Short mmCIF file of C-alpha atoms and ligand atoms in Angstrom, two decimals:
data_model
loop_
_atom_site.label_atom_id
_atom_site.label_comp_id
_atom_site.label_asym_id
_atom_site.label_seq_id
_atom_site.Cartn_x
_atom_site.Cartn_y
_atom_site.Cartn_z
CA MET A 13 23.63 14.04 79.21
CA GLU A 14 26.46 12.06 80.80
CA LYS A 15 28.88 10.42 78.38
CA LEU A 16 27.97 6.94 79.65
CA HIS A 17 24.26 7.50 78.90
CA GLN A 18 25.03 8.77 75.43
CA GLN A 19 27.23 5.71 74.84
CA LEU A 20 24.39 3.41 75.92
CA LEU A 21 21.84 5.16 73.68
CA ASP A 22 24.27 4.99 70.74
CA PHE A 23 24.79 1.27 71.43
CA ILE A 24 21.02 0.68 71.51
CA ALA A 25 20.41 2.70 68.33
CA ALA A 26 23.10 0.69 66.53
CA SER A 27 21.65 -2.61 67.81
CA PRO A 28 18.12 -3.13 66.45
CA THR A 29 18.60 -6.93 66.48
CA ALA A 30 20.93 -9.40 68.23
CA PHE A 31 23.02 -9.56 65.02
CA HIS A 32 23.55 -5.81 65.22
CA GLY A 33 24.11 -6.02 68.99
CA ALA A 34 26.89 -8.51 68.37
CA ALA A 35 28.35 -6.32 65.59
CA SER A 36 28.20 -3.24 67.87
CA ALA A 37 29.95 -5.21 70.61
CA VAL A 38 32.64 -6.41 68.20
CA ARG A 39 33.21 -2.83 66.99
CA LEU A 40 33.75 -1.62 70.58
CA LEU A 41 35.93 -4.63 71.44
CA LYS A 42 38.14 -4.10 68.39
CA GLU A 43 38.56 -0.42 69.28
CA ALA A 44 39.64 -1.57 72.75
CA GLY A 45 42.32 -3.85 71.27
CA PHE A 46 40.50 -7.20 71.40
CA SER A 47 41.31 -9.61 68.59
CA GLU A 48 39.04 -12.20 67.03
CA LEU A 49 39.25 -15.93 67.62
CA LYS A 50 37.28 -18.25 65.37
CA GLU A 51 35.52 -21.29 66.82
CA SER A 52 36.44 -23.18 63.65
CA GLU A 53 40.21 -22.65 63.99
CA PRO A 54 42.80 -23.66 66.63
CA TRP A 55 43.54 -20.98 69.25
CA SER A 56 46.87 -19.79 70.55
CA LEU A 57 46.60 -17.27 73.35
CA ALA A 58 49.22 -14.94 74.83
CA PRO A 59 49.40 -13.77 78.47
CA GLY A 60 47.88 -10.30 78.75
CA GLY A 61 45.87 -10.90 75.56
CA ARG A 62 42.36 -9.59 74.80
CA TYR A 63 40.12 -11.82 72.71
CA TYR A 64 36.56 -12.32 71.52
CA VAL A 65 34.73 -15.08 69.71
CA THR A 66 31.29 -14.97 68.05
CA ARG A 67 28.76 -17.72 67.38
CA ASN A 68 26.02 -17.33 64.75
CA LEU A 69 27.09 -13.67 64.53
CA SER A 70 24.53 -13.04 67.28
CA SER A 71 26.35 -14.14 70.47
CA VAL A 72 29.76 -12.93 71.63
CA ILE A 73 32.15 -14.00 74.40
CA ALA A 74 35.02 -11.61 75.17
CA PHE A 75 37.78 -12.36 77.65
CA ARG A 76 41.18 -11.17 78.82
CA LEU A 77 44.13 -13.09 80.17
CA PRO A 78 46.15 -11.83 83.13
CA GLU A 79 49.90 -11.37 82.58
CA LYS A 80 50.78 -14.11 85.05
CA GLY A 81 48.59 -17.21 84.97
CA TYR A 82 45.16 -17.38 86.62
CA ARG A 83 43.28 -19.42 89.18
CA ALA A 84 39.72 -19.21 87.89
CA PHE A 85 37.21 -17.42 85.67
CA GLN A 86 35.12 -14.40 86.66
CA ILE A 87 32.22 -14.33 84.22
CA THR A 88 29.41 -11.89 83.46
CA ALA A 89 26.52 -12.53 81.09
CA ALA A 90 23.68 -10.57 79.49
CA HIS A 91 21.52 -11.00 76.38
CA LEU A 92 21.35 -9.18 73.06
CA ASP A 93 17.87 -10.14 71.83
CA SER A 94 14.58 -8.37 72.63
CA PRO A 95 10.93 -9.24 72.03
CA CYS A 96 9.69 -8.09 68.62
CA TYR A 97 8.06 -9.36 65.43
CA LYS A 98 9.83 -11.56 62.94
CA LEU A 99 8.95 -11.33 59.26
CA LYS A 100 7.69 -14.39 57.46
CA ALA A 101 9.06 -14.87 53.96
CA ASN A 102 5.95 -13.77 52.10
CA GLY A 103 3.88 -10.68 52.77
CA MET A 104 0.41 -10.25 51.49
CA ALA A 105 -1.93 -7.95 49.65
CA ALA A 106 -5.03 -6.89 51.57
CA CYS A 107 -8.24 -4.96 50.88
CA GLY A 108 -8.69 -5.64 47.19
CA GLY A 109 -4.98 -5.42 46.55
CA LYS A 110 -4.72 -1.80 47.72
CA TYR A 111 -2.61 -2.33 50.84
CA GLN A 112 0.61 -4.35 50.99
CA MET A 113 0.89 -5.85 54.46
CA LEU A 114 3.70 -7.92 55.97
CA ASP A 115 3.11 -11.19 57.73
CA THR A 116 4.88 -11.58 61.05
CA GLU A 117 5.07 -13.82 64.08
CA MET A 118 5.99 -12.76 67.57
CA TYR A 119 9.57 -13.25 68.73
CA GLY A 120 9.55 -13.61 72.54
CA GLY A 121 6.86 -12.00 74.67
CA ALA A 122 6.24 -8.50 73.30
CA ILE A 123 3.58 -6.12 74.70
CA SER A 124 1.68 -5.83 71.41
CA ALA A 125 -0.19 -2.59 72.14
CA SER A 126 3.12 -0.76 72.58
CA TRP A 127 4.04 -1.50 68.95
CA MET A 128 1.01 0.24 67.44
CA ASP A 129 1.30 3.62 65.68
CA ARG A 130 5.07 3.94 65.99
CA PRO A 131 7.76 4.47 63.35
CA LEU A 132 8.99 0.95 62.62
CA SER A 133 11.75 -0.41 60.43
CA VAL A 134 13.27 -3.74 59.41
CA ALA A 135 16.66 -5.22 60.30
CA GLY A 136 18.36 -8.59 60.59
CA ARG A 137 20.56 -10.66 58.33
CA LEU A 138 20.37 -11.87 54.78
CA MET A 139 22.01 -14.95 53.32
CA VAL A 140 23.30 -13.88 49.91
CA ARG A 141 24.64 -15.98 47.04
CA ASP A 142 28.18 -15.00 46.06
CA GLY A 143 29.40 -17.31 43.26
CA ASN A 144 29.55 -20.76 44.82
CA ALA A 145 29.29 -19.34 48.33
CA VAL A 146 26.35 -18.25 50.52
CA LYS A 147 27.34 -15.41 52.84
CA PRO A 148 25.65 -13.52 55.69
CA LEU A 149 24.97 -9.83 55.21
CA LEU A 150 23.95 -7.63 58.11
CA PHE A 151 20.89 -5.60 57.11
CA ASP A 152 19.24 -2.51 58.56
CA ALA A 153 16.81 -0.52 56.42
CA GLY A 154 17.52 2.38 58.80
CA LYS A 155 14.44 4.42 57.88
CA ASP A 156 10.77 4.71 58.79
CA MET A 157 9.26 1.92 56.74
CA LEU A 158 6.24 0.37 58.47
CA VAL A 159 3.39 1.13 60.81
CA ILE A 160 0.98 -1.15 62.67
CA PRO A 161 -2.14 1.01 62.70
CA ASN A 162 -4.56 0.84 65.61
CA LEU A 163 -8.22 0.41 64.81
CA CYS A 164 -9.84 3.74 65.73
CA ILE A 165 -11.85 3.87 68.93
CA HIS A 166 -15.05 4.59 66.97
CA PHE A 167 -14.94 1.05 65.54
CA ASN A 168 -13.45 -0.48 68.65
CA ARG A 169 -15.29 0.94 71.64
CA GLY A 170 -13.85 -1.66 74.00
CA VAL A 171 -10.24 -0.80 73.12
CA ASN A 172 -9.53 0.60 76.59
CA ASP A 173 -11.17 -2.34 78.35
CA GLY A 174 -8.56 -4.89 77.37
CA LYS A 175 -9.09 -6.24 73.89
CA PRO A 176 -6.94 -9.18 72.75
CA LEU A 177 -4.48 -8.44 69.94
CA ARG A 178 -3.86 -11.37 67.59
CA VAL A 179 -0.53 -11.40 65.82
CA GLN A 180 -1.93 -12.94 62.63
CA SER A 181 -4.75 -10.45 62.23
CA ASP A 182 -4.05 -7.35 64.35
CA MET A 183 -0.27 -6.95 64.25
CA ARG A 184 0.43 -6.98 60.50
CA PRO A 185 2.55 -3.96 59.59
CA LEU A 186 1.42 -1.79 56.71
CA TYR A 187 4.17 -1.53 54.08
CA SER A 188 2.86 0.14 50.92
CA LEU A 189 -0.03 1.42 48.86
CA SER A 190 1.81 1.14 45.58
CA GLY A 191 2.03 -2.63 45.39
CA GLY A 192 5.75 -2.41 46.15
CA ASP A 193 7.45 -5.62 47.22
CA ILE A 194 9.55 -5.32 50.37
CA LYS A 195 11.93 -8.03 49.11
CA GLU A 196 12.92 -5.78 46.24
CA GLU A 197 13.40 -2.79 48.52
CA VAL A 198 15.48 -4.86 50.96
CA ALA A 199 17.66 -6.06 48.07
CA ALA A 200 18.09 -2.51 46.76
CA ILE A 201 19.12 -1.19 50.20
CA ALA A 202 21.48 -4.14 50.66
CA GLY A 203 22.97 -3.65 47.19
CA ALA A 204 22.18 -7.24 46.20
CA GLU A 205 20.21 -8.83 43.38
CA PRO A 206 16.80 -9.96 44.71
CA GLY A 207 17.42 -13.43 43.25
CA ASP A 208 20.70 -13.71 45.17
CA ILE A 209 19.03 -13.26 48.58
CA LEU A 210 18.35 -16.91 49.33
CA SER A 211 16.95 -16.50 52.86
CA ALA A 212 16.71 -13.99 55.69
CA ASP A 213 16.15 -13.51 59.42
CA LEU A 214 14.41 -10.13 59.43
CA TYR A 215 12.73 -8.41 62.36
CA VAL A 216 10.55 -5.35 62.87
CA TYR A 217 12.08 -2.82 65.27
CA ASN A 218 11.12 0.47 66.90
CA ARG A 219 13.09 3.39 65.46
CA MET A 220 12.43 5.87 68.27
CA PRO A 221 15.70 7.23 69.69
CA GLY A 222 16.23 6.84 73.45
CA ALA A 223 16.17 9.77 75.89
CA VAL A 224 17.30 10.81 79.36
CA TRP A 225 14.54 12.82 81.03
CA GLY A 226 12.93 13.96 84.28
CA PRO A 227 13.53 17.15 86.35
CA GLU A 228 16.99 15.88 87.29
CA GLY A 229 17.54 13.56 84.34
CA GLU A 230 16.60 10.67 86.61
CA PHE A 231 15.01 8.48 83.93
CA ILE A 232 16.36 6.82 80.82
CA SER A 233 13.91 5.45 78.24
CA ALA A 234 14.62 3.57 75.03
CA PRO A 235 13.67 0.51 73.05
CA ARG A 236 15.45 -2.75 74.08
CA LEU A 237 16.72 -1.57 77.50
CA ASP A 238 16.09 -5.21 78.47
CA ASP A 239 18.77 -6.31 78.09
CA LEU A 240 21.03 -3.98 76.13
CA GLU A 241 21.53 -1.91 79.28
CA CYS A 242 23.19 -4.89 80.98
CA ALA A 243 24.91 -6.01 77.75
CA PHE A 244 26.50 -2.57 77.43
CA SER A 245 27.57 -2.65 81.12
CA VAL A 246 29.13 -6.09 80.72
CA LEU A 247 31.07 -4.87 77.70
CA ARG A 248 32.28 -1.66 79.35
CA ALA A 249 33.48 -3.64 82.36
CA VAL A 250 35.45 -6.24 80.40
CA MET A 251 37.07 -3.46 78.35
CA ASP A 252 37.78 -1.11 81.28
CA ALA A 253 38.83 -3.48 84.12
CA GLU A 254 42.42 -2.67 85.10
CA ALA A 255 43.91 -4.95 87.71
CA PHE A 256 42.62 -8.52 87.66
CA THR A 257 44.07 -11.85 88.70
CA ASN A 258 41.50 -14.25 87.23
CA VAL A 259 40.17 -14.40 83.67
CA PRO A 260 37.43 -11.76 83.16
CA ALA A 261 34.95 -13.14 80.62
CA ALA A 262 31.86 -11.36 79.25
CA CYS A 263 29.08 -13.33 77.54
CA LEU A 264 26.49 -11.70 75.32
CA PHE A 265 23.95 -14.34 74.37
CA ASP A 266 21.20 -14.41 71.77
CA ASN A 267 17.77 -16.03 72.15
CA GLU A 268 17.15 -15.44 75.87
CA GLU A 269 13.65 -14.23 75.00
CA VAL A 270 12.77 -17.56 73.39
CA GLY A 271 14.23 -19.85 76.05
CA SER A 272 17.99 -19.79 75.23
CA GLY A 273 17.86 -23.30 73.75
CA THR A 274 19.63 -22.53 70.47
CA ARG A 275 23.22 -23.14 69.36
CA GLN A 276 24.05 -19.53 70.35
CA GLY A 277 21.86 -19.32 73.47
CA ALA A 278 22.87 -19.50 77.14
CA ASP A 279 21.60 -23.10 77.23
CA SER A 280 24.24 -24.22 74.72
CA ASP A 281 27.85 -25.35 75.06
CA PHE A 282 29.21 -21.96 73.89
CA LEU A 283 30.58 -20.75 77.24
CA GLU A 284 31.63 -24.24 78.32
CA SER A 285 33.55 -24.69 75.09
CA VAL A 286 35.25 -21.26 75.28
CA LEU A 287 36.41 -21.81 78.89
CA ALA A 288 37.74 -25.28 78.05
CA ARG A 289 39.66 -23.90 75.08
CA ILE A 290 41.17 -21.10 77.19
CA SER A 291 42.46 -23.74 79.62
CA ARG A 292 43.82 -25.95 76.82
CA ALA A 293 45.56 -22.98 75.17
CA ALA A 294 47.10 -22.17 78.56
CA GLY A 295 48.44 -25.73 78.76
CA ARG A 296 46.13 -26.74 81.63
CA THR A 297 45.18 -30.35 82.22
CA GLU A 298 41.54 -31.43 82.47
CA GLU A 299 42.09 -31.75 86.21
CA GLU A 300 43.39 -28.19 86.46
CA HIS A 301 40.47 -26.93 84.37
CA ALA A 302 37.97 -28.61 86.70
CA ALA A 303 39.68 -26.96 89.68
CA ALA A 304 39.56 -23.57 87.93
CA LEU A 305 35.81 -23.98 87.27
CA ALA A 306 35.16 -24.90 90.89
CA GLY A 307 36.72 -21.59 91.94
CA SER A 308 34.92 -19.53 89.31
CA PHE A 309 32.10 -17.05 89.76
CA MET A 310 29.38 -15.80 87.42
CA LEU A 311 27.07 -12.78 87.38
CA SER A 312 24.06 -13.19 85.11
CA ALA A 313 22.71 -9.71 84.38
CA ASP A 314 19.20 -9.14 83.11
CA ASN A 315 16.84 -6.32 83.95
CA ALA A 316 14.38 -6.57 86.82
CA HIS A 317 10.86 -5.26 87.51
CA ALA A 318 10.80 -2.00 89.47
CA VAL A 319 7.74 -1.33 91.65
CA HIS A 320 5.16 0.03 89.19
CA PRO A 321 3.85 3.52 90.00
CA ASN A 322 0.26 2.68 89.02
CA HIS A 323 0.34 -0.94 90.14
CA PRO A 324 2.44 -1.23 93.29
CA GLU A 325 0.24 -4.19 94.32
CA THR A 326 2.06 -6.38 91.75
CA ALA A 327 5.29 -6.12 93.78
CA ASP A 328 6.13 -7.66 97.13
CA GLN A 329 5.69 -4.63 99.41
CA GLN A 330 8.77 -5.42 101.52
CA ASN A 331 11.01 -6.78 98.76
CA GLY A 332 10.30 -4.58 95.76
CA VAL A 333 13.05 -2.70 93.92
CA TRP A 334 13.17 0.95 92.85
CA LEU A 335 14.69 2.98 90.05
CA ASN A 336 18.04 4.58 90.92
CA GLU A 337 18.55 2.55 94.10
CA GLY A 338 21.32 0.39 92.72
CA ILE A 339 22.03 -3.03 91.27
CA VAL A 340 19.25 -5.54 91.83
CA LEU A 341 20.14 -8.94 93.30
CA LYS A 342 17.37 -11.33 92.27
CA PHE A 343 16.16 -14.19 94.44
CA SER A 344 13.48 -16.80 93.96
CA GLY A 345 12.41 -19.64 96.22
CA ASN A 346 12.47 -22.10 93.32
CA GLN A 347 16.04 -21.02 92.35
CA ARG A 348 15.04 -19.92 88.86
CA TYR A 349 17.39 -17.12 89.82
CA THR A 350 20.73 -18.56 90.83
CA SER A 351 21.47 -16.12 93.68
CA ASP A 352 21.73 -17.70 97.10
CA ALA A 353 23.25 -16.57 100.37
CA VAL A 354 26.77 -17.52 99.20
CA SER A 355 26.79 -15.73 95.84
CA ALA A 356 24.76 -12.78 97.19
CA GLY A 357 27.12 -12.41 100.13
CA VAL A 358 30.19 -12.31 97.91
CA PHE A 359 28.54 -9.89 95.47
CA ARG A 360 27.42 -7.58 98.30
CA ALA A 361 30.97 -7.57 99.69
CA VAL A 362 32.42 -6.65 96.28
CA CYS A 363 29.86 -3.86 95.70
CA GLY A 364 30.17 -2.59 99.28
CA ALA A 365 33.93 -2.13 98.88
CA ALA A 366 33.34 -0.23 95.60
CA GLY A 367 30.60 1.99 97.06
CA VAL A 368 27.95 0.55 94.71
CA PRO A 369 24.39 0.30 96.13
CA VAL A 370 22.63 -3.09 95.95
CA GLN A 371 18.92 -3.87 96.48
CA ALA A 372 17.22 -7.27 96.74
CA PHE A 373 14.32 -8.41 94.58
CA TYR A 374 11.88 -11.19 95.44
CA ASN A 375 8.79 -11.95 93.40
CA HIS A 376 5.32 -11.33 94.81
CA SER A 377 4.75 -14.83 96.17
CA ASP A 378 1.52 -15.33 94.21
CA VAL A 379 3.06 -14.27 90.90
CA GLN A 380 5.10 -16.56 88.69
CA GLY A 381 8.27 -14.59 87.98
CA GLY A 382 10.51 -14.69 84.92
CA SER A 383 13.63 -16.69 84.43
CA THR A 384 16.88 -15.75 82.79
CA LEU A 385 20.38 -16.78 81.73
CA GLY A 386 22.04 -17.89 84.94
CA HIS A 387 20.34 -21.18 85.70
CA LEU A 388 20.45 -22.26 82.03
CA SER A 389 24.11 -21.44 81.64
CA GLY A 390 24.68 -23.23 84.95
CA ARG A 391 23.52 -26.51 83.43
CA HIS A 392 26.66 -26.46 81.29
CA VAL A 393 29.14 -24.55 83.46
CA SER A 394 28.13 -25.08 87.07
CA VAL A 395 29.91 -22.24 88.81
CA THR A 396 28.86 -20.17 91.82
CA SER A 397 26.46 -17.66 90.35
CA ALA A 398 24.25 -14.67 91.17
CA ASP A 399 21.42 -13.19 89.13
CA ILE A 400 21.50 -9.42 89.02
CA GLY A 401 19.96 -6.66 86.89
CA LEU A 402 18.69 -3.09 86.83
CA ALA A 403 15.21 -2.05 87.91
CA GLN A 404 12.99 -0.98 85.03
CA LEU A 405 9.36 -0.33 84.12
CA ALA A 406 7.34 -1.79 81.22
CA MET A 407 9.60 -4.75 80.51
CA HIS A 408 9.04 -6.05 76.94
CA SER A 409 7.31 -2.87 75.82
CA ALA A 410 8.60 -1.26 72.63
CA TRP A 411 9.67 1.64 74.89
CA GLU A 412 11.10 0.80 78.31
CA THR A 413 12.08 3.05 81.22
CA ALA A 414 14.83 2.69 83.82
CA GLY A 415 16.71 4.89 86.31
CA SER A 416 19.62 6.76 84.76
CA ARG A 417 21.86 6.54 87.85
CA ASP A 418 21.58 2.75 87.93
CA LEU A 419 23.57 2.41 84.70
CA VAL A 420 26.51 4.07 86.44
CA SER A 421 26.13 1.62 89.36
CA MET A 422 26.06 -1.41 87.05
CA VAL A 423 29.20 -0.44 85.12
CA LYS A 424 31.00 0.33 88.37
CA GLY A 425 29.76 -2.88 90.05
CA MET A 426 30.70 -5.11 87.11
CA THR A 427 34.14 -3.51 86.86
CA ALA A 428 34.68 -3.94 90.62
CA PHE A 429 33.65 -7.61 90.24
CA TYR A 430 36.31 -8.20 87.58
CA GLU A 431 38.93 -6.36 89.61
CA ALA A 432 38.12 -8.27 92.82
CA ASP A 433 40.48 -11.18 93.39
CA LEU A 434 37.94 -13.88 94.29
CA ARG A 435 39.55 -16.91 95.88
CA LEU A 436 37.64 -20.02 96.94
CA GLU A 437 39.17 -21.17 100.22
CA GLY A 438 36.83 -24.04 101.06
CA ASP A 439 33.38 -25.08 99.94
CA CYS A 440 31.31 -21.86 100.00
CA SER A 441 34.08 -19.88 101.67
CA TRP A 442 35.51 -17.00 99.64
CA ARG A 443 38.33 -14.53 100.21
CA ILE A 444 38.04 -11.23 98.36
CA GLY A 445 41.38 -9.62 97.59
ZN1 ZN B 525 15.94 -9.79 79.67
#
């Protein structure tokens, strides 16, 4: 397996939730010499510096400053959260007290059937009392702990004819036969007193390790490829970019799968606030900051739907995208994707110069497509923007599949974007140095 694929699979395995995704990102950033800024403290920034800031411990923005001033910001974004099941505080006994089941609700739009009969575990964050303080503690049980058992076909003859799965009744994970209480086990694993765990954001996750497969290793499959594949690419690029003239910034947001409308989501002031603080720390006036924003460029990266091998009719036959045919540029007539001729033209020029293949995605015109980070982020920081991603199958399944060569294209394309000297020369007119 190529080193890059192994790095991605390690990143995914270490990132069962957005909290862990952010912690994995911070670990990589620190190793690459980035230092932490706190939103709650004043910033002083040095030319050539590498910095990151977190919000809610589940979103991260990392950026670097050129040695000699800058004209604008070149921004990439991806998301760290994935559809799954979130634990409610209290589980329940079922079947005369024999089985201990957990009560969950769906986070985002998961494909429920894909979560049945798999090794599942629990991760998230705990809020723990420490004297007079209440502190967050990252938690990952890190072992096979739960299963959501299918009802056998003998009692469910219509199972292959499309039977609805209700979260409240069909998706409860089985925890124990011994009457054990998961709160006590979580506390024991965390090394905390059960009474000191005041609250928690805990999620069920799929423990299956990812794999590269196919006769020529052409596929990569794993949980949470959407969107950890792009999140990993964004991170690699901001760490690896060498020559850049503008400020490369990488945003890893939480809560894309539930609409991004939280304090740490793309539809918050997080990016806007970070960019404004970079300008202030650099001694820029408000006027100069506005000019920098006008000349800035953003790539919002979230995976895209490849043509499905068993259901090609769901794709637009002329404008579908394929595994291993390069970075996907996403378009939609209603502009739920931000790409337009201007941003797509600039992005194609950057990728063309770097030898990175690009393919265009349009929805089947009778199908309502998804939406993603770009247009929400754009409400707060209205910069020229393109929506991109990597083609994949089974989006929002517990086990997703993409093309292994596309990861290489995305890292190369993102890095080339940061290293391209993008200069706005007139409204919609760009020079690429
Ligand atoms: Zn996504």
